[in-house]
GROMACS .gro file of C-alpha atoms in nm:
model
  382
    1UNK     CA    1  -0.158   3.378   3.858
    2UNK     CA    2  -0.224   3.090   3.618
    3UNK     CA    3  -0.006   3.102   3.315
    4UNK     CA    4  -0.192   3.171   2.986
    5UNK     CA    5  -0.252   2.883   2.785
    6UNK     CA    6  -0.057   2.947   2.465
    7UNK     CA    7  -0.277   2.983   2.144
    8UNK     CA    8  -0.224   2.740   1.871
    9UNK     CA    9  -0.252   2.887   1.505
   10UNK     CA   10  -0.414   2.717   1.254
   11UNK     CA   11  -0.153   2.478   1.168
   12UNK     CA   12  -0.036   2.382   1.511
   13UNK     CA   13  -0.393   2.316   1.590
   14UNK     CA   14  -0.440   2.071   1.311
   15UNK     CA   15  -0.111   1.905   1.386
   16UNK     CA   16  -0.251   1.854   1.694
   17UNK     CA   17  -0.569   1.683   1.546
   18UNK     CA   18  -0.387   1.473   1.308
   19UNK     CA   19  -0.197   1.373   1.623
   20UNK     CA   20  -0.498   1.219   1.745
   21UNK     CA   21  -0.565   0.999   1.500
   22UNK     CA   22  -0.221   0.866   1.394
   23UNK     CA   23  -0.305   0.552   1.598
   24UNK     CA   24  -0.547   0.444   1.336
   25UNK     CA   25  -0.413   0.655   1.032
   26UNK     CA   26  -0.014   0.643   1.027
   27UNK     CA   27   0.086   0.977   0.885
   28UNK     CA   28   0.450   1.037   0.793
   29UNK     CA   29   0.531   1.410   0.747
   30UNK     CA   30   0.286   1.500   0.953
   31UNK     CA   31   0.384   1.903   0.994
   32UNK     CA   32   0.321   1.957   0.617
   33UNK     CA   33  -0.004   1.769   0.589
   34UNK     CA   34  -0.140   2.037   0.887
   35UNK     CA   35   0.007   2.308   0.618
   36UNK     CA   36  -0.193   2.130   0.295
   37UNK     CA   37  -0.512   2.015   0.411
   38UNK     CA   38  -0.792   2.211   0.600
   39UNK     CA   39  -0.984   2.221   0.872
   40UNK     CA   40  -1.286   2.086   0.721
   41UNK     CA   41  -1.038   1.822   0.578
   42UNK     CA   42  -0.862   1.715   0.911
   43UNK     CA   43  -1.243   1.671   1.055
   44UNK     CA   44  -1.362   1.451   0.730
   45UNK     CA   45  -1.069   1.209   0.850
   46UNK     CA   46  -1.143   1.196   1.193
   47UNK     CA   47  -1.485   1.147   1.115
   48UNK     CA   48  -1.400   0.834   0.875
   49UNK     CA   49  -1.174   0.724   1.204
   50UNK     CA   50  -1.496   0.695   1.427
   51UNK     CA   51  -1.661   0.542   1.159
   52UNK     CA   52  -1.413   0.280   1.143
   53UNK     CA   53  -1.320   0.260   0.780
   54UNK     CA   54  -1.047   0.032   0.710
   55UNK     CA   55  -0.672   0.163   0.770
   56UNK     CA   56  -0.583   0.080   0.444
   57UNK     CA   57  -0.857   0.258   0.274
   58UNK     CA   58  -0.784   0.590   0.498
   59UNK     CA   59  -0.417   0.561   0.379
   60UNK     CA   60  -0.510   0.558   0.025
   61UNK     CA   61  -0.797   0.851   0.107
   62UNK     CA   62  -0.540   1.095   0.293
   63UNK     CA   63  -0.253   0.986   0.030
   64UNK     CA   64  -0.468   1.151  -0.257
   65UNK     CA   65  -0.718   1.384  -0.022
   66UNK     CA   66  -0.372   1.546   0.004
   67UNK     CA   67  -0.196   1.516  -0.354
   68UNK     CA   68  -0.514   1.695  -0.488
   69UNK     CA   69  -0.478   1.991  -0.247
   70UNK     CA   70  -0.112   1.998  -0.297
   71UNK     CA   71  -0.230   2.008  -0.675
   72UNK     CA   72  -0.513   2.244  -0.641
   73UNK     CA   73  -0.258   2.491  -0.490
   74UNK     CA   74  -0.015   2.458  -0.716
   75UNK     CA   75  -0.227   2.464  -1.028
   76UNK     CA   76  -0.524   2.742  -0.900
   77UNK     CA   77  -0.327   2.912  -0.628
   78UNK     CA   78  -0.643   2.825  -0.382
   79UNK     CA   79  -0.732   2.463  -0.192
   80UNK     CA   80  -0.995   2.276  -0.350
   81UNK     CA   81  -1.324   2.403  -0.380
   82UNK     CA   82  -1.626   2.192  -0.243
   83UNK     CA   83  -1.772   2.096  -0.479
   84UNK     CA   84  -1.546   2.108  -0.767
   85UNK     CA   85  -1.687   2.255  -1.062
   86UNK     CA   86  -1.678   2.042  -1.371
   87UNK     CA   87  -1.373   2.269  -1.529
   88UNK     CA   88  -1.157   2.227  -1.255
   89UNK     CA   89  -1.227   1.854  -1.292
   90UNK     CA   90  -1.097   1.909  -1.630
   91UNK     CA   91  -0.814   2.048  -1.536
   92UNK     CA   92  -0.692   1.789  -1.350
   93UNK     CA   93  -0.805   1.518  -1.598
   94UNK     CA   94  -0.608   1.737  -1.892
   95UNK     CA   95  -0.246   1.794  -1.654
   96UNK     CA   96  -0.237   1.423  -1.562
   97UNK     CA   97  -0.349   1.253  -1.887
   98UNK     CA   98  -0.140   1.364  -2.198
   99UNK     CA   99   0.047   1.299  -2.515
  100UNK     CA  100   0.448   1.275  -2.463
  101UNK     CA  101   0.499   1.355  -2.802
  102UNK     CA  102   0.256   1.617  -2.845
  103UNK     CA  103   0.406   1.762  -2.547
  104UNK     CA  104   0.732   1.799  -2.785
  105UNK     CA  105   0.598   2.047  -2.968
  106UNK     CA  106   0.380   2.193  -2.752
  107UNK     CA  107   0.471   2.339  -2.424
  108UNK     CA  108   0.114   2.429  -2.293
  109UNK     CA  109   0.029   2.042  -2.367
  110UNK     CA  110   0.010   1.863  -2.042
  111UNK     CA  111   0.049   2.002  -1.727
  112UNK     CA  112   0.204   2.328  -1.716
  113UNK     CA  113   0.621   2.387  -1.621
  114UNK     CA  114   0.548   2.589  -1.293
  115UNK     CA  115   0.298   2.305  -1.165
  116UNK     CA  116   0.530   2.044  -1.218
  117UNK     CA  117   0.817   2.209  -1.052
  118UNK     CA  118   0.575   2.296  -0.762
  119UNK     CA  119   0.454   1.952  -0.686
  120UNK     CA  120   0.772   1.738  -0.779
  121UNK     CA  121   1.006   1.982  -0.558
  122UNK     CA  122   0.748   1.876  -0.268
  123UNK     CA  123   0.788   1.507  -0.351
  124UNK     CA  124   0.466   1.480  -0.476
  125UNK     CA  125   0.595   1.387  -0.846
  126UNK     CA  126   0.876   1.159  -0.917
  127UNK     CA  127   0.863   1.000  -1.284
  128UNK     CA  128   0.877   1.162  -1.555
  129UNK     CA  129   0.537   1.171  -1.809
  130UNK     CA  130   0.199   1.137  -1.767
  131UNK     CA  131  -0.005   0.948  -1.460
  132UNK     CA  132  -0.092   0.619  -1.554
  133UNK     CA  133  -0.471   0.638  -1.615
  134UNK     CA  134  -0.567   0.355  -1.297
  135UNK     CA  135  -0.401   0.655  -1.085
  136UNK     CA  136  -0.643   0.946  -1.222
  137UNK     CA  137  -0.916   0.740  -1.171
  138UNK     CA  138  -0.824   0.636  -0.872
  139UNK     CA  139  -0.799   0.982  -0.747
  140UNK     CA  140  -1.100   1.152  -0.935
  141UNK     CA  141  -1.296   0.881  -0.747
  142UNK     CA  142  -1.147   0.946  -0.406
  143UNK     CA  143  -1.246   1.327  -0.496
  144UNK     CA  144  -1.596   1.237  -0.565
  145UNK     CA  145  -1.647   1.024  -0.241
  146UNK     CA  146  -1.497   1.307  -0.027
  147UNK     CA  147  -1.742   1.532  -0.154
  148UNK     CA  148  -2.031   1.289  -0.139
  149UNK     CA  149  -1.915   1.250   0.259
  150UNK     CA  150  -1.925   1.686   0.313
  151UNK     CA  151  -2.287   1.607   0.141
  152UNK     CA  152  -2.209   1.780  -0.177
  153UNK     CA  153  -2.304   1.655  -0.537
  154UNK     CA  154  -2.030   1.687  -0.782
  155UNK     CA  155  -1.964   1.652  -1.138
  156UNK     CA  156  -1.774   1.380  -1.172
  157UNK     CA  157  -2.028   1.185  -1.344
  158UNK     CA  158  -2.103   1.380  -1.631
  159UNK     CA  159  -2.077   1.364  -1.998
  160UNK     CA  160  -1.736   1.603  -2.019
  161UNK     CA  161  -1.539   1.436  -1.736
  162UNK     CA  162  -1.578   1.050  -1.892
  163UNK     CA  163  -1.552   1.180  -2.211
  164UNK     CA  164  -1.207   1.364  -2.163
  165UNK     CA  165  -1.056   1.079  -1.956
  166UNK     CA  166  -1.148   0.828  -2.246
  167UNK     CA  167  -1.019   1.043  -2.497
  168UNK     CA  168  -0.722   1.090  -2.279
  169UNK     CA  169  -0.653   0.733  -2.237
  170UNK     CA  170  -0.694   0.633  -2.608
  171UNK     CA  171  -0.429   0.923  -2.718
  172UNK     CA  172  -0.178   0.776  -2.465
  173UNK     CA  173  -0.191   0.425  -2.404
  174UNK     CA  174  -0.027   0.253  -2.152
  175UNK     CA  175   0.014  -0.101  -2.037
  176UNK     CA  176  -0.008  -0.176  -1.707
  177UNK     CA  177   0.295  -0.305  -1.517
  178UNK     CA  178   0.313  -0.529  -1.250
  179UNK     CA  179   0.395  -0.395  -0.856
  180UNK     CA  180   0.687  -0.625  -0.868
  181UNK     CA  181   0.849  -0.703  -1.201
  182UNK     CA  182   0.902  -1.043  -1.088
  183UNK     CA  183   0.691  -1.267  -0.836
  184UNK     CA  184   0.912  -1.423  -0.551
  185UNK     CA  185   0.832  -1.809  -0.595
  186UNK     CA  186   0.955  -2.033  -0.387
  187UNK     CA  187   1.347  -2.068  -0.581
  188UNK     CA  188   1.368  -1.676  -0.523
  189UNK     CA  189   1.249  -1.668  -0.146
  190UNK     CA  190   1.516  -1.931  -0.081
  191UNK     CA  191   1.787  -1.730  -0.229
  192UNK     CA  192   1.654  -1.434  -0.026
  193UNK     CA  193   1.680  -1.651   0.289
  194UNK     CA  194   1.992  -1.792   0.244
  195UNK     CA  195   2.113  -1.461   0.308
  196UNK     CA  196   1.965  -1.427   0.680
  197UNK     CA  197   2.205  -1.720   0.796
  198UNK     CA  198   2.364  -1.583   1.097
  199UNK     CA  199   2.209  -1.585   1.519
  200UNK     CA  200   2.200  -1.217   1.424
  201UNK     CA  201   1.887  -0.967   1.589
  202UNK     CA  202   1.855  -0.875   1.211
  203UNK     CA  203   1.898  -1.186   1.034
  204UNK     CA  204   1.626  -1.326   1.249
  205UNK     CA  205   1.385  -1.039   1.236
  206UNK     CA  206   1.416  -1.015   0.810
  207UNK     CA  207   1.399  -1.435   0.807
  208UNK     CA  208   1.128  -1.420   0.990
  209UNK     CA  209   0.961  -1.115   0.822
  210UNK     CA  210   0.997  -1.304   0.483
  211UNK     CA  211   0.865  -1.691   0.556
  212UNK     CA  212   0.580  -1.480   0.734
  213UNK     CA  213   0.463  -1.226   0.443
  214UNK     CA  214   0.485  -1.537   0.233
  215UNK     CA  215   0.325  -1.861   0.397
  216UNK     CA  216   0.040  -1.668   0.521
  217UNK     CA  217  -0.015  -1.627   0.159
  218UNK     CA  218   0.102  -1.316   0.041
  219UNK     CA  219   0.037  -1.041   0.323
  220UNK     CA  220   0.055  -0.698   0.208
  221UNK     CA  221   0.356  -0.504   0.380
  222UNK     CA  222   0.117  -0.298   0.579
  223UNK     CA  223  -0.061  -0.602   0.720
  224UNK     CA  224   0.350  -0.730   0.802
  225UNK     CA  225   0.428  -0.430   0.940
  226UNK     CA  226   0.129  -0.324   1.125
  227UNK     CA  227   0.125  -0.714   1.328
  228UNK     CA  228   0.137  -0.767   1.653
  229UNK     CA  229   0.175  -1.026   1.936
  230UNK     CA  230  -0.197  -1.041   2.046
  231UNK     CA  231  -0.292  -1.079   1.676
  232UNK     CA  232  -0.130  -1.460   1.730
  233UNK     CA  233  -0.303  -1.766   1.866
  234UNK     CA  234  -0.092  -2.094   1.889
  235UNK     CA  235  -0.292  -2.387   1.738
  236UNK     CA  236  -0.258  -2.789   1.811
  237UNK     CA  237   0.028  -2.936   1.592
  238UNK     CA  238  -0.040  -3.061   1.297
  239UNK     CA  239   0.038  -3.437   1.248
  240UNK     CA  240   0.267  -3.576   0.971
  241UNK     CA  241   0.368  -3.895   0.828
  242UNK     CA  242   0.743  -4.020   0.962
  243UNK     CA  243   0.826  -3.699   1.124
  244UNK     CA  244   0.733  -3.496   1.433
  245UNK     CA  245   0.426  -3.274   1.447
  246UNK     CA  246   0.473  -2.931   1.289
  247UNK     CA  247   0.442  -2.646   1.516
  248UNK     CA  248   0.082  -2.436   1.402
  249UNK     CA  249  -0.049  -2.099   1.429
  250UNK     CA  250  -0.313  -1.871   1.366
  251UNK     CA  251  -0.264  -1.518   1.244
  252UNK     CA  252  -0.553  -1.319   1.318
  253UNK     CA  253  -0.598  -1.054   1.066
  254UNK     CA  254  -0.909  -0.836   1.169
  255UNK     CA  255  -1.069  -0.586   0.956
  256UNK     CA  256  -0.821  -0.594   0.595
  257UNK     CA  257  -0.886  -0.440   0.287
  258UNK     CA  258  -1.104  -0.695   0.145
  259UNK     CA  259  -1.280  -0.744   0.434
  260UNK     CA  260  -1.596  -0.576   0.646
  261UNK     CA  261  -1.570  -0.463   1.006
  262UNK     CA  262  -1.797  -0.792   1.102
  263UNK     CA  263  -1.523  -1.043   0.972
  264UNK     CA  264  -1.200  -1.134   1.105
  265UNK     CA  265  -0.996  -1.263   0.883
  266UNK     CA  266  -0.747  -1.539   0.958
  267UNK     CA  267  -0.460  -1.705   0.809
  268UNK     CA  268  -0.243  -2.026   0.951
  269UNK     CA  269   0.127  -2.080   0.933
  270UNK     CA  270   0.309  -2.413   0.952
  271UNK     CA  271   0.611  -2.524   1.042
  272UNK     CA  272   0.938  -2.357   0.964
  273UNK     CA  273   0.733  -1.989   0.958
  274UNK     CA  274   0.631  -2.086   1.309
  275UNK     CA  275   0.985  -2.146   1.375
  276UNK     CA  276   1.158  -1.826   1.187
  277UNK     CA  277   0.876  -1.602   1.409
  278UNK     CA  278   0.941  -1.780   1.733
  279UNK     CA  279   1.254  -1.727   1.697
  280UNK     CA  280   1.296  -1.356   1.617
  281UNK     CA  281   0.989  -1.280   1.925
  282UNK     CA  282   1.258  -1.517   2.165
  283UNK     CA  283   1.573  -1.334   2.095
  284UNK     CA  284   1.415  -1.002   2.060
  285UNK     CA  285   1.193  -1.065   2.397
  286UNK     CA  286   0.883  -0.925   2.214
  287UNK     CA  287   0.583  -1.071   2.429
  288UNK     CA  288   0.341  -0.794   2.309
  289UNK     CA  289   0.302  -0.506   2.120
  290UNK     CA  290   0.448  -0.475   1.756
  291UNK     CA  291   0.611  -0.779   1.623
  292UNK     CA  292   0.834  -0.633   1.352
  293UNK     CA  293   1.039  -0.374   1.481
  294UNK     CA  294   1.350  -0.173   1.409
  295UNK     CA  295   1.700  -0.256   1.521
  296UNK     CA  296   1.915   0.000   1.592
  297UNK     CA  297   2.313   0.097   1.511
  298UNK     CA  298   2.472  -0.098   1.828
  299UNK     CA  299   2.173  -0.401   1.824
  300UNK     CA  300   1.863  -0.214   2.044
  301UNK     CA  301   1.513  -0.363   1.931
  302UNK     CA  302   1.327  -0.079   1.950
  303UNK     CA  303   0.975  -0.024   2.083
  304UNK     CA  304   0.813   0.102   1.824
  305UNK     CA  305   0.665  -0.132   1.499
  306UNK     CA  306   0.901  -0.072   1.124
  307UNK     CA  307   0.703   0.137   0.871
  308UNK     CA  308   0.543  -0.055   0.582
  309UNK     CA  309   0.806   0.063   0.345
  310UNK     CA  310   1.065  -0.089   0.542
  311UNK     CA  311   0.921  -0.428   0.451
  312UNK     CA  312   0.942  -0.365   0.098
  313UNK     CA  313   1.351  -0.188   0.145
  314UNK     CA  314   1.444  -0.505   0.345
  315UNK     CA  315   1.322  -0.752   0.092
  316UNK     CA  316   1.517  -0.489  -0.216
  317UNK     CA  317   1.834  -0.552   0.057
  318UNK     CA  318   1.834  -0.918   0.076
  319UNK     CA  319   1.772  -0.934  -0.315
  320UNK     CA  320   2.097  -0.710  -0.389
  321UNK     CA  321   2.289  -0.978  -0.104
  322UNK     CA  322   2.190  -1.301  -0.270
  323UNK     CA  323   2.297  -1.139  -0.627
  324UNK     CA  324   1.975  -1.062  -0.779
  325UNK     CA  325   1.866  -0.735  -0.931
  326UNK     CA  326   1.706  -0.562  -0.678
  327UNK     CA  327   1.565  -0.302  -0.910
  328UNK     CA  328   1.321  -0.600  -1.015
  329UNK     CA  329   1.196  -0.742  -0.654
  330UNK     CA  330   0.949  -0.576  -0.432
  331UNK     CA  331   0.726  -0.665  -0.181
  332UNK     CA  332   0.423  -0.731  -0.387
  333UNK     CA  333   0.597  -0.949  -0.507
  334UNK     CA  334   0.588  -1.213  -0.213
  335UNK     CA  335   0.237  -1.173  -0.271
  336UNK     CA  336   0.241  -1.230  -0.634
  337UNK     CA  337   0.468  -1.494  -0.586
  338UNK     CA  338   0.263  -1.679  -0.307
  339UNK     CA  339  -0.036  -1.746  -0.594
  340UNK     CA  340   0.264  -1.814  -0.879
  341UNK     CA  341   0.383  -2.064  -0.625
  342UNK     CA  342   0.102  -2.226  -0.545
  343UNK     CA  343  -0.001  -2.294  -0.920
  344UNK     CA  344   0.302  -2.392  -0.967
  345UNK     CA  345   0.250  -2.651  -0.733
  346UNK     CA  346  -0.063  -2.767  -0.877
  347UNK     CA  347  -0.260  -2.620  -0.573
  348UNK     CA  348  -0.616  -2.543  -0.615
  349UNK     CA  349  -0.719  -2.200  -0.668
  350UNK     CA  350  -0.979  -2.217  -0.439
  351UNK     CA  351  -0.781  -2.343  -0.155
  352UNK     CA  352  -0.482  -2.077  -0.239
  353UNK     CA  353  -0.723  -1.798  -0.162
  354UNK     CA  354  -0.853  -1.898   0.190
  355UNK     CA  355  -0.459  -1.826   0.266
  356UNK     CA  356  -0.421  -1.472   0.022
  357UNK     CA  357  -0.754  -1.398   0.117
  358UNK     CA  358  -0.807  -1.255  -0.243
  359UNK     CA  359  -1.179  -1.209  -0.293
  360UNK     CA  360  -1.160  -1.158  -0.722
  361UNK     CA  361  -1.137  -1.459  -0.843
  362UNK     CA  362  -1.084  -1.303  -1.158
  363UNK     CA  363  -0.750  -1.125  -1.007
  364UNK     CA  364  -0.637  -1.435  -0.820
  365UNK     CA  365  -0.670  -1.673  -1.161
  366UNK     CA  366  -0.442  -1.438  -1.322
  367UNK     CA  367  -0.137  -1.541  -1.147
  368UNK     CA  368  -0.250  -1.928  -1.223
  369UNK     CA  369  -0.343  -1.851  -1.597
  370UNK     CA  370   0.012  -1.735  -1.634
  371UNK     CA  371   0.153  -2.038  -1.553
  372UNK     CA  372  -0.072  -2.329  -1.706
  373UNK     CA  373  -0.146  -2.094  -2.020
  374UNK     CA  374   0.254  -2.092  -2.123
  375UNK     CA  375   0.266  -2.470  -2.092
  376UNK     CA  376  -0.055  -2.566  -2.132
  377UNK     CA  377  -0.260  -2.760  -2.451
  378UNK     CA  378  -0.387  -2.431  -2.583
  379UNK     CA  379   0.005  -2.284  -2.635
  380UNK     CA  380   0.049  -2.594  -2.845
  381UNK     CA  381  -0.200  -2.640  -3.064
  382UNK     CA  382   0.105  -2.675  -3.364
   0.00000   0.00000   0.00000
């Protein structure tokens, strides 16, 4: 007699489901995503898979998808309605957005004691205070795309909802902070790197990681983490003046977050990144599959690619070894400090975004104004 097929309960089911597309969607804590989101949630994702939206954009999608369900529980005692009506758009606009000092004398100001305790003791909420406003945003326009894709109209548009987050912003402002408190230019790479100076599997792997996220101008730690072998292309050398040709090659980014499914993006290196990465791929016999990988206690390269926040806890690491602080470092800030660098150098800004692949100009002249405004005729006009 065949053996009965064991029935799955909700949960295990959607495990299962998130299971399947993990390949495109990386999901950390993957048991207590099945427990917050729904059914109907799980198959809006998998949907979005087949459509092929960008992995980034589905990370930043299930990242808030689920804070607001882990919210709506918290705050409501129910998961979120579809649509949500205007006052429960309120809600959430009124227990993100709020006055610290208010809050002093006012305990019902904000969002309420048992909420808090609720979401930060599941790791949704670390700091302390209200969200910045970008994040509320952010996730109020997440919201309203979600329910736009279940074919719902919501109320995120209306008179109340701007009105309240306006108000809300004026009563607290905020300035926004950088990623990375500081940008790693060139001086501040080479102090990182002068900390990988061993044959070691990990010095290699970190060098390598570092000349790479930076001389292909600033990759984001997903796009670091996430590479692998068959994304690389080896181009002809390129010729220099009194000195042998420098070893080339072609990083082949596919679909990024700036990009459309039609385009693949790509980015060269040259010279010593070539090197660093040829290097770490030899000694670590990595022929395909993931390129970055982790390293285990007694020295085994393991099969499976680091996580994007490794990038950014390796780069904090070699900060703290070559004496800096690493509490200002992180890895935006090779990204940061790829444009810094390059107006530094008196690069073009045009040419310095074919490499970061920045499509705002606007965003990408920031990092040059920065520079040539401090020293610059207009600073010293007296």
């Amino acid at each position: 007699m065949a053996k009965a097929k064991k029935l799955l309960t909700a949960v295990e089911r959607r495990a299962e489901e998130l299971d399947t597309i993990a390949a495109v969607l990386p999901i950390e804590r993957r048991d207590e995503l099945a427990e917050l989101l729904t059914d109907q949630d799980v198959e809006t994702l998998r949907h979005l898979v087949n459509q092929g939206m960008g992995d980034n954009t589905l990370r930043a999608l299930t990242s808030d998808l689920t804070y607001l369900e882990a919210w709506g529980l918290a705050a409501t005692g129910k998961s979120l309605p579809w649509p949500a009506p205007e006052a429960l758009l309120l809600k959430f606009v009124a227990h993100h957005l709020w006055d610290p000092q208010r809050r002093e004398t006012d305990a019902d100001h904000g969002m309420p004691a048992a909420v808090d305790e609720n979401l930060r003791s599941q790791g949704f909420l670390k700091s302390i205070g209200p969200h910045a406003p970008s994040t509320v945003r952010r996730r109020l326009a997440n919201w309203s795309t979600l329910t736009k894709w279940r074919g719902f109209d919501g109320a995120f548009a209306s008179p109340s909802v701007k009105s309240a987050i306006r108000l809300a912003v004026r009563a607290v402002p905020r300035t926004r902070g950088r990623k990375s408190a500081k940008a790693v230019t060139g001086d501040v790479l080479a102090k990182l790197l002068a900390t990988c100076a061993t044959d070691s599997l990990r010095d290699l792997r970190d060098q390598a990681i570092l000349m790479v996220a930076f001389a292909s101008g600033g990759r984001r730690r997903s796009e670091i983490a996430g590479l692998r072998r068959e994304q690389l292309t080896t181009e002809p050398p390129i010729a220099v003046e009194n000195g042998p040709p420098l070893p080339s090659l072609a990083i082949h980014l596919g679909r990024t977050k700036t990009a459309s499914g039609e385009q693949d993006d790509v980015v060269y290196l040259t010279g010593r990144p070539v090197e660093a990465l040829n290097a770490w791929m030899a000694a670590a016999k990595i022929d395909s599959g993931s390129v970055f990988r982790g390293i285990g206690r007694w020295g085994t390269v393991s099969k499976r690619a680091i996580d994007p926040q490794s990038v950014n806890a390796i780069l904090k690491q070699r900060a703290e070894m070559a004496g800096l602080d690493r509490g200002e470092f992180s890895a935006h800030g090779l990204r940061s400090g790829y444009l810094t660098e390059a107006a530094n150098r008196g690069i073009p800004l045009p040419e310095a975004m074919e490499q970061s692949r920045h499509r705002s100009v606007q965003q990408a002249a920031g990092y040059y104004n920065n520079v040539t405004r401090r020293s610059g005729r207009a600073a010293r006009m007296l």
